[in-house]
Short mmCIF file of C-alpha atoms and ligand atoms in Angstrom, two decimals:
data_model
loop_
_atom_site.label_atom_id
_atom_site.label_comp_id
_atom_site.label_asym_id
_atom_site.label_seq_id
_atom_site.Cartn_x
_atom_site.Cartn_y
_atom_site.Cartn_z
CA MET A 5 93.31 -38.41 -3.56
CA THR A 6 96.89 -37.21 -3.34
CA ASP A 7 99.20 -37.38 -0.68
CA ALA A 8 99.95 -34.41 1.44
CA ALA A 9 103.88 -34.74 1.07
CA SER A 10 106.17 -36.35 -1.12
CA PRO A 11 108.34 -39.19 0.30
CA ASP A 12 111.21 -36.77 0.39
CA ASP A 13 109.55 -33.90 2.34
CA ARG A 14 107.99 -35.93 5.18
CA THR A 15 109.96 -35.40 8.58
CA PRO A 16 111.25 -38.50 9.89
CA CYS A 17 109.41 -39.72 12.88
CA PRO A 18 111.19 -40.31 16.06
CA LEU A 19 109.87 -43.69 16.85
CA PRO A 20 111.92 -46.24 18.39
CA GLY A 21 114.15 -48.08 16.00
CA PRO A 22 114.85 -51.85 15.82
CA GLY A 23 115.95 -53.82 18.97
CA ASP A 24 114.94 -53.83 22.38
CA PRO A 25 111.82 -52.59 23.96
CA THR A 26 111.86 -49.16 25.15
CA GLU A 27 112.01 -48.73 28.98
CA SER A 28 108.38 -47.79 29.12
CA GLY A 29 107.44 -51.11 27.43
CA HIS A 30 106.89 -49.83 23.89
CA ARG A 31 107.74 -52.73 21.68
CA PRO A 32 108.89 -51.79 18.33
CA HIS A 33 107.29 -53.79 15.55
CA LEU A 34 108.80 -53.44 11.91
CA PRO A 35 111.69 -51.14 12.29
CA VAL A 36 111.01 -47.48 11.16
CA THR A 37 114.13 -47.24 8.53
CA ASP A 38 114.84 -44.92 5.73
CA ALA A 39 113.20 -47.60 3.44
CA THR A 40 110.01 -47.58 5.35
CA ARG A 41 109.91 -43.76 5.44
CA ALA A 42 110.29 -43.62 1.78
CA VAL A 43 106.88 -44.87 1.26
CA ARG A 44 103.77 -42.78 1.01
CA PRO A 45 101.21 -42.43 3.91
CA ALA A 46 98.58 -44.89 1.89
CA THR A 47 101.28 -47.38 1.99
CA LEU A 48 102.52 -46.98 5.51
CA ALA A 49 98.84 -47.51 6.45
CA ILE A 50 99.28 -51.08 5.26
CA THR A 51 102.80 -51.70 6.25
CA ALA A 52 103.18 -50.05 9.58
CA GLY A 53 102.93 -52.05 12.89
CA ARG A 54 103.37 -55.45 11.68
CA PRO A 55 105.45 -57.78 13.56
CA HIS A 56 109.16 -58.46 12.50
CA ALA A 57 109.44 -60.44 9.30
CA SER A 58 111.09 -63.84 10.40
CA PRO A 59 110.37 -67.43 8.99
CA ASP A 60 107.00 -68.47 10.39
CA ALA A 61 106.23 -65.14 12.03
CA PRO A 62 102.65 -64.04 11.86
CA LEU A 63 101.51 -61.03 9.11
CA ASN A 64 99.47 -59.48 12.02
CA GLU A 65 100.12 -58.98 15.59
CA PRO A 66 97.99 -61.60 17.26
CA VAL A 67 95.49 -60.30 20.02
CA ALA A 68 97.31 -60.67 23.31
CA PHE A 69 94.52 -61.50 26.02
CA ALA A 70 96.75 -60.96 29.01
CA SER A 71 96.57 -59.46 32.37
CA ALA A 72 99.91 -60.07 33.54
CA TYR A 73 103.19 -61.05 31.94
CA HIS A 74 106.39 -63.26 32.89
CA ALA A 75 108.43 -60.95 35.12
CA GLY A 76 111.75 -59.46 33.93
CA GLY A 77 110.66 -57.31 31.29
CA PRO A 78 109.36 -53.78 30.83
CA ILE A 79 105.57 -54.76 30.89
CA ALA A 80 104.85 -56.44 34.21
CA TYR A 81 100.76 -55.98 34.41
CA ALA A 82 98.24 -55.27 31.88
CA ARG A 83 97.93 -51.52 32.51
CA ASP A 84 101.62 -50.86 31.56
CA GLY A 85 101.39 -52.27 28.00
CA ASN A 86 100.18 -54.89 25.55
CA PRO A 87 101.59 -56.07 22.40
CA SER A 88 98.44 -55.47 20.36
CA TRP A 89 98.40 -51.97 21.65
CA ALA A 90 102.07 -51.47 20.47
CA ALA A 91 101.06 -52.76 17.08
CA LEU A 92 98.43 -49.94 16.76
CA GLU A 93 100.52 -47.26 18.15
CA ASP A 94 103.30 -48.13 15.86
CA ALA A 95 100.84 -47.63 13.02
CA ILE A 96 99.25 -44.39 14.33
CA GLY A 97 102.71 -43.02 15.22
CA THR A 98 104.23 -43.70 11.86
CA LEU A 99 101.53 -42.21 10.18
CA GLU A 100 101.18 -39.13 12.09
CA GLY A 101 105.16 -38.89 12.59
CA GLY A 102 105.36 -38.98 16.48
CA SER A 103 104.85 -41.51 19.25
CA ALA A 104 101.47 -42.74 19.70
CA LEU A 105 99.59 -43.97 22.87
CA ALA A 106 96.34 -45.97 22.66
CA PHE A 107 93.62 -45.29 24.97
CA ALA A 108 90.39 -46.74 25.85
CA SER A 109 88.30 -43.84 23.81
CA GLY A 110 88.76 -40.63 22.11
CA MET A 111 87.68 -39.01 25.23
CA ALA A 112 90.15 -40.89 27.30
CA ALA A 113 92.80 -39.55 24.93
CA ILE A 114 91.32 -35.94 25.43
CA ALA A 115 91.17 -36.31 29.12
CA ALA A 116 94.99 -37.28 29.30
CA VAL A 117 96.00 -34.39 27.18
CA LEU A 118 94.07 -31.89 29.67
CA ASP A 119 94.68 -33.78 32.86
CA THR A 120 98.52 -33.42 32.44
CA LEU A 121 98.22 -29.67 32.13
CA PRO A 122 98.91 -27.90 35.47
CA LEU A 123 96.16 -26.98 37.94
CA GLY A 124 94.08 -23.90 36.75
CA ALA A 125 95.74 -23.83 33.21
CA ARG A 126 93.97 -21.76 30.73
CA VAL A 127 92.83 -23.73 27.79
CA VAL A 128 91.59 -22.09 24.54
CA ALA A 129 89.06 -24.35 22.75
CA PRO A 130 86.59 -24.42 19.71
CA LEU A 131 83.22 -23.01 20.41
CA ASP A 132 82.36 -25.23 17.26
CA GLY A 133 84.03 -28.46 17.99
CA TYR A 134 83.37 -31.85 19.56
CA SER A 135 80.88 -31.27 22.19
CA GLY A 136 82.67 -33.91 24.71
CA THR A 137 85.95 -31.73 24.73
CA ARG A 138 83.97 -28.63 25.45
CA VAL A 139 81.55 -30.23 28.16
CA LEU A 140 84.85 -31.83 29.92
CA LEU A 141 86.70 -28.55 29.99
CA ARG A 142 83.58 -26.23 30.88
CA ASP A 143 81.32 -28.44 33.10
CA ALA A 144 83.06 -31.94 33.85
CA GLY A 145 86.24 -31.31 35.59
CA ALA A 146 86.82 -30.44 38.95
CA PRO A 147 86.01 -26.59 39.82
CA GLY A 148 89.03 -24.57 38.81
CA ARG A 149 90.77 -27.47 37.04
CA TRP A 150 91.03 -25.52 33.88
CA GLU A 151 90.01 -22.21 32.60
CA PRO A 152 88.50 -22.77 29.50
CA VAL A 153 88.25 -19.78 26.90
CA LEU A 154 85.93 -20.91 24.09
CA VAL A 155 86.49 -19.12 20.33
CA ASP A 156 85.68 -19.24 16.99
CA VAL A 157 89.07 -21.31 15.95
CA THR A 158 88.65 -20.32 12.19
CA ASP A 159 89.34 -16.81 13.76
CA THR A 160 93.13 -16.66 13.86
CA ALA A 161 93.14 -13.17 15.59
CA ALA A 162 90.45 -14.21 18.10
CA VAL A 163 92.54 -17.53 18.98
CA LEU A 164 95.68 -15.61 19.38
CA ASP A 165 94.06 -12.78 21.46
CA ALA A 166 92.78 -15.64 23.84
CA ALA A 167 95.99 -17.49 23.60
CA ASP A 168 97.99 -15.11 25.52
CA GLY A 169 98.64 -16.63 29.06
CA ALA A 170 97.27 -19.73 27.84
CA ALA A 171 98.96 -23.12 28.62
CA LEU A 172 97.16 -24.90 25.57
CA VAL A 173 95.20 -24.04 22.41
CA TRP A 174 93.01 -26.92 21.67
CA LEU A 175 92.16 -27.14 17.95
CA GLU A 176 89.96 -29.22 15.43
CA SER A 177 90.49 -28.84 11.82
CA PRO A 178 87.85 -29.17 10.02
CA THR A 179 85.67 -28.59 13.09
CA ASN A 180 82.76 -30.79 14.17
CA PRO A 181 80.15 -30.33 13.22
CA LEU A 182 80.43 -26.83 10.87
CA ASN A 183 83.37 -27.94 8.85
CA GLY A 184 85.30 -24.90 9.61
CA VAL A 185 89.03 -24.73 8.60
CA VAL A 186 91.68 -23.26 11.09
CA ASP A 187 94.84 -21.79 9.62
CA LEU A 188 96.75 -24.23 11.32
CA PRO A 189 100.28 -22.87 10.27
CA ALA A 190 99.21 -19.37 11.50
CA VAL A 191 97.59 -20.48 14.75
CA ILE A 192 100.40 -23.06 15.68
CA THR A 193 103.03 -20.25 15.24
CA GLY A 194 101.35 -17.60 16.99
CA ALA A 195 100.27 -19.80 19.83
CA HIS A 196 104.05 -20.88 20.37
CA ALA A 197 105.15 -17.00 20.20
CA LEU A 198 102.80 -16.50 23.34
CA GLY A 199 104.10 -19.88 24.98
CA ALA A 200 101.40 -21.89 24.50
CA ALA A 201 101.18 -25.56 23.35
CA VAL A 202 98.86 -26.55 20.70
CA ALA A 203 96.89 -29.88 20.59
CA VAL A 204 95.02 -30.68 17.20
CA ASP A 205 91.98 -33.25 17.20
CA ASN A 206 92.83 -34.89 13.76
CA THR A 207 89.68 -37.40 13.89
CA TYR A 208 88.07 -35.60 10.86
CA ALA A 209 90.99 -35.41 8.68
CA THR A 210 93.15 -38.35 9.57
CA PRO A 211 96.65 -38.49 8.95
CA LEU A 212 96.29 -39.46 5.34
CA LEU A 213 94.70 -35.82 4.82
CA GLN A 214 96.42 -33.75 7.32
CA ARG A 215 99.74 -34.20 9.67
CA PRO A 216 99.38 -31.55 12.40
CA LEU A 217 102.73 -32.50 14.04
CA GLU A 218 104.31 -31.64 10.66
CA LEU A 219 102.93 -28.22 10.75
CA GLY A 220 104.48 -27.74 14.23
CA ALA A 221 101.55 -28.82 16.81
CA ASP A 222 102.66 -30.33 20.07
CA VAL A 223 100.29 -33.24 20.33
CA VAL A 224 97.57 -34.89 18.14
CA VAL A 225 94.38 -36.62 19.49
CA HIS A 226 92.18 -39.12 17.53
CA SER A 227 89.03 -40.83 18.27
CA VAL A 228 90.16 -43.89 16.56
CA THR A 229 86.36 -45.08 17.06
CA LYS A 230 85.80 -43.06 13.68
CA LEU A 231 87.55 -43.10 10.58
CA LEU A 232 90.92 -44.83 11.58
CA ALA A 233 88.89 -48.05 12.83
CA GLY A 234 86.15 -47.10 10.27
CA HIS A 235 83.38 -49.84 10.87
CA SER A 236 81.32 -48.61 13.81
CA ASP A 237 82.40 -51.65 16.09
CA VAL A 238 84.99 -50.27 18.37
CA VAL A 239 85.64 -47.44 20.68
CA LEU A 240 89.20 -46.29 20.99
CA GLY A 241 91.36 -43.24 20.87
CA ALA A 242 95.03 -42.18 20.68
CA THR A 243 97.46 -39.25 21.43
CA VAL A 244 100.63 -38.52 19.52
CA THR A 245 103.43 -36.48 20.18
CA ARG A 246 107.11 -35.86 19.66
CA ASP A 247 107.72 -34.46 23.00
CA ASP A 248 109.04 -37.24 25.05
CA ALA A 249 108.23 -35.89 28.65
CA ARG A 250 104.31 -35.04 27.41
CA CYS A 251 104.25 -38.58 26.21
CA GLU A 252 105.52 -40.20 29.15
CA ALA A 253 103.25 -38.01 31.32
CA MET A 254 100.24 -39.06 29.25
CA ARG A 255 101.40 -42.81 29.45
CA GLU A 256 101.40 -42.58 33.34
CA HIS A 257 98.05 -41.02 33.12
CA ARG A 258 96.73 -44.03 31.27
CA THR A 259 98.38 -46.69 33.49
CA PHE A 260 97.15 -44.93 36.73
CA TYR A 261 93.69 -43.67 35.62
CA GLY A 262 93.31 -46.92 33.89
CA ALA A 263 91.64 -45.99 30.64
CA ILE A 264 93.34 -48.71 28.85
CA PRO A 265 92.28 -50.10 25.34
CA GLY A 266 91.12 -53.79 25.14
CA PRO A 267 93.50 -55.86 22.95
CA MET A 268 90.58 -56.85 20.70
CA GLU A 269 89.67 -53.58 19.83
CA ALA A 270 93.22 -52.62 19.13
CA TYR A 271 93.32 -55.37 16.95
CA LEU A 272 90.15 -54.43 15.10
CA ALA A 273 91.30 -50.85 14.69
CA LEU A 274 94.59 -51.61 13.10
CA ARG A 275 92.90 -53.88 10.93
CA GLY A 276 90.63 -50.85 10.09
CA ILE A 277 93.87 -48.88 9.41
CA ARG A 278 94.91 -51.26 6.74
CA THR A 279 92.02 -50.14 4.45
CA LEU A 280 91.81 -46.33 5.48
CA ALA A 281 93.41 -45.14 2.13
CA VAL A 282 90.84 -47.07 0.30
CA ARG A 283 87.91 -46.19 2.36
CA LEU A 284 88.94 -42.53 2.51
CA ASP A 285 89.46 -42.06 -1.15
CA ARG A 286 85.91 -43.48 -1.88
CA ALA A 287 83.99 -41.73 0.96
CA GLN A 288 85.84 -38.25 -0.05
CA ALA A 289 84.71 -38.89 -3.65
CA ASN A 290 81.36 -39.54 -2.65
CA ALA A 291 81.13 -36.37 -0.32
CA SER A 292 82.61 -34.15 -3.07
CA GLU A 293 79.93 -35.29 -5.33
CA LEU A 294 77.00 -34.87 -2.73
CA ALA A 295 78.24 -31.55 -1.71
CA ALA A 296 78.15 -30.33 -5.36
CA ARG A 297 74.70 -31.55 -5.85
CA LEU A 298 73.31 -30.43 -2.54
CA ALA A 299 74.62 -27.01 -3.28
CA THR A 300 72.05 -26.73 -6.02
CA HIS A 301 69.09 -28.51 -4.39
CA PRO A 302 65.91 -26.35 -3.80
CA ASP A 303 65.53 -27.86 -0.25
CA VAL A 304 69.15 -26.87 0.87
CA SER A 305 69.95 -23.17 2.16
CA ARG A 306 73.66 -24.04 2.70
CA VAL A 307 76.30 -26.58 2.23
CA ARG A 308 79.45 -26.43 4.61
CA TYR A 309 82.38 -28.62 2.89
CA PRO A 310 85.71 -27.18 2.32
CA GLY A 311 85.95 -29.12 -0.92
CA LEU A 312 83.43 -26.49 -2.62
CA PRO A 313 85.42 -23.96 -4.39
CA ASP A 314 83.28 -21.07 -2.81
CA ASP A 315 83.32 -22.51 1.00
CA PRO A 316 85.25 -20.14 3.45
CA GLY A 317 87.61 -22.94 4.20
CA ALA A 318 88.41 -24.02 0.87
CA ALA A 319 91.88 -22.11 0.35
CA ARG A 320 93.04 -23.10 3.83
CA ALA A 321 91.97 -27.07 3.25
CA ALA A 322 93.72 -26.61 -0.15
CA ALA A 323 97.06 -25.40 1.34
CA GLN A 324 97.18 -27.73 4.56
CA MET A 325 95.13 -30.71 3.56
CA ALA A 326 95.48 -33.63 1.04
CA GLY A 327 91.67 -33.32 0.29
CA PRO A 328 88.67 -31.97 2.05
CA GLY A 329 87.54 -35.27 3.59
CA SER A 330 84.31 -37.14 4.11
CA MET A 331 82.26 -35.13 6.24
CA LEU A 332 79.48 -32.80 5.02
CA ALA A 333 77.26 -30.28 6.88
CA PHE A 334 74.24 -28.75 5.26
CA GLU A 335 71.33 -26.60 6.26
CA VAL A 336 67.63 -27.67 5.46
CA ARG A 337 65.14 -25.13 4.43
CA GLY A 338 62.16 -25.17 6.83
CA GLY A 339 63.96 -25.10 9.98
CA ALA A 340 64.62 -27.76 12.72
CA ALA A 341 61.13 -29.68 11.84
CA ALA A 342 62.34 -30.22 8.30
CA ALA A 343 65.80 -31.22 9.11
CA GLU A 344 64.53 -33.66 11.76
CA ALA A 345 62.13 -35.07 9.17
CA VAL A 346 64.97 -35.53 6.56
CA ALA A 347 67.12 -37.41 9.15
CA LYS A 348 64.29 -39.80 9.91
CA ALA A 349 63.08 -40.22 6.30
CA THR A 350 66.43 -41.63 5.03
CA ARG A 351 66.36 -45.36 4.29
CA LEU A 352 69.83 -46.05 3.24
CA ILE A 353 71.74 -43.50 5.22
CA VAL A 354 71.63 -44.25 8.80
CA HIS A 355 69.87 -41.87 11.30
CA ALA A 356 72.62 -42.15 14.02
CA THR A 357 75.32 -40.14 15.61
CA SER A 358 78.96 -41.01 15.32
CA LEU A 359 80.95 -40.68 11.93
CA GLY A 360 83.67 -42.24 10.17
CA GLY A 361 82.13 -45.71 9.62
CA ILE A 362 82.02 -47.41 6.17
CA GLU A 363 78.42 -46.84 6.11
CA SER A 364 76.82 -43.26 5.68
CA THR A 365 75.04 -41.95 8.86
CA MET A 366 73.23 -38.35 9.34
CA GLU A 367 71.84 -36.36 12.26
CA ARG A 368 70.55 -33.01 13.23
CA ARG A 369 73.71 -31.76 15.42
CA ALA A 370 71.52 -29.09 17.31
CA ARG A 371 69.77 -32.00 18.83
CA TRP A 372 72.45 -32.27 21.28
CA SER A 373 74.17 -28.77 21.73
CA GLU A 374 71.50 -26.03 21.09
CA ASP A 375 73.86 -23.25 22.71
CA VAL A 376 76.79 -23.08 20.69
CA GLY A 377 75.64 -21.62 17.49
CA ILE A 378 74.76 -24.62 15.51
CA PRO A 379 72.09 -23.76 13.36
CA ALA A 380 68.79 -25.90 14.03
CA SER A 381 68.40 -27.10 10.68
CA LEU A 382 72.04 -28.28 10.29
CA LEU A 383 72.48 -31.70 9.26
CA ARG A 384 75.96 -33.61 9.61
CA MET A 385 76.51 -36.19 7.25
CA SER A 386 79.36 -38.68 7.67
CA VAL A 387 79.52 -39.72 3.86
CA GLY A 388 80.58 -43.78 3.81
CA CYS A 389 81.65 -45.98 0.67
CA GLU A 390 78.25 -46.75 -0.94
CA ASP A 391 77.47 -46.20 -4.66
CA VAL A 392 77.02 -42.41 -4.71
CA GLU A 393 73.94 -42.66 -6.74
CA ASP A 394 72.26 -44.77 -4.23
CA LEU A 395 73.04 -42.06 -1.66
CA TRP A 396 72.03 -39.31 -3.94
CA ALA A 397 68.69 -40.96 -4.39
CA ASP A 398 68.05 -41.38 -0.91
CA LEU A 399 69.17 -38.02 0.05
CA ASP A 400 67.22 -36.34 -2.65
CA ARG A 401 63.94 -38.50 -1.57
CA ALA A 402 64.45 -37.61 1.95
CA LEU A 403 64.88 -33.98 1.30
CA ARG A 404 61.56 -33.77 -0.39
CA VAL A 405 59.93 -35.28 2.47
CA GLY A 406 61.60 -32.86 4.81
CA GLY A 407 60.85 -30.23 2.57
CA ALA A 408 56.91 -31.02 2.90
CA ALA A 409 57.39 -31.24 6.81
CA GLY A 410 58.97 -27.91 7.07
CA ALA A 411 56.79 -26.00 4.95
CA GLY A 412 55.38 -23.01 6.51
CA ASP A 413 57.92 -23.38 9.42
CA ALA A 414 60.76 -20.78 10.22
C1 LIG B 15 86.11 -34.80 16.77
C2 LIG B 15 85.79 -36.07 17.85
N1 LIG B 15 86.89 -36.01 18.68
C3 LIG B 15 86.79 -36.77 19.70
C4 LIG B 15 85.66 -37.64 20.01
C5 LIG B 15 85.60 -38.37 21.23
O1 LIG B 15 85.72 -39.75 20.76
P1 LIG B 15 85.30 -41.16 21.57
O2 LIG B 15 83.65 -41.08 21.30
O3 LIG B 15 85.98 -42.40 20.72
O4 LIG B 15 85.40 -41.14 22.85
C6 LIG B 15 84.73 -37.50 18.93
C7 LIG B 15 83.27 -38.30 19.44
O5 LIG B 15 82.38 -38.22 18.52
C8 LIG B 15 84.71 -36.68 17.89
O6 LIG B 15 83.83 -36.68 17.21
#
């Protein structure tokens, strides 16, 4: 895996420097200096968010279990802030190049972005994208809260058509689950020209492969639950922005709606980030190898992975990402029954939803969202860090089981 930007062409991030806590209680950890900025993202994943170095100081921010703080400082009560969150926020903010806020889940972070829009705001959002965002916008908000317009976000003209009069364009790239790649520079520039802000869910790529704020996006969202935390053992989310007013509005949202992370979860997520680069390197190499083998497998009709040279997203991914990532999508011959049989037949690859863990998981996505154009036979695989030959042996065997189950089906 290569880094997207050289140390010299990365934009300095506007995190607070060393010294006093900010008004909002954000307590800076290791100062973001020219020296810390001069290292590459994989190194920042290891160094960012550590306590100040001083004799006897711990190397890691301890888990702060506290619901109240001694009076006189910026944090009075547990919903205002927590040192364990602050360390995680420093790390995520440094990696993305903005100021991060940690939330109780990715959905809580998404809700904070959307809830701080004006009433009735038009929001352009992906048809092919994480279903929770779509359902929140379309069905779960109060009537009239937002005016969602769902589009194919890989179609730049369609996005910009819909963005006229919109408050926000919500993007995912690559998209979950079809692995579509958005032309981020073109959509961000075009949306801004129309007066719309742009949010990017960067969960699939992580800041090691793609940094949307550097491409001009206004806010980045993460399900930290996935690759950042990386071990299928925590639920957490984050927002990152360079816009102080937006950051403050989302911080207030977190304080008053109470979608705060637990300190133990924040600690675990930060511990996960320390190994993100090595996990992602391995998982991405595995995904690339599996994609190439699946592309010639007799029981597979289509592979969607932007690392394949003939994938429709390959050129965009090469231009704006440091690598194609660790998420695969492929369609099985024999329809839904065959795909379901493949998902159930694996022994090593876990039949489960979610993604980004160190272990490989796989599921038939259309079992959740039949109505948005996800092919019934599409399997989404979150590729983990196992030995690739073991993964291939498991997949190949399961595909043959699925092939037999789907024989005669559509
Ligand atoms: C791309 C993406 N964004 C956001 C979310 C929501 O995150 P969480 O489950 O942490 O609330 C998910 C969850 O699957 C996701 O896949």
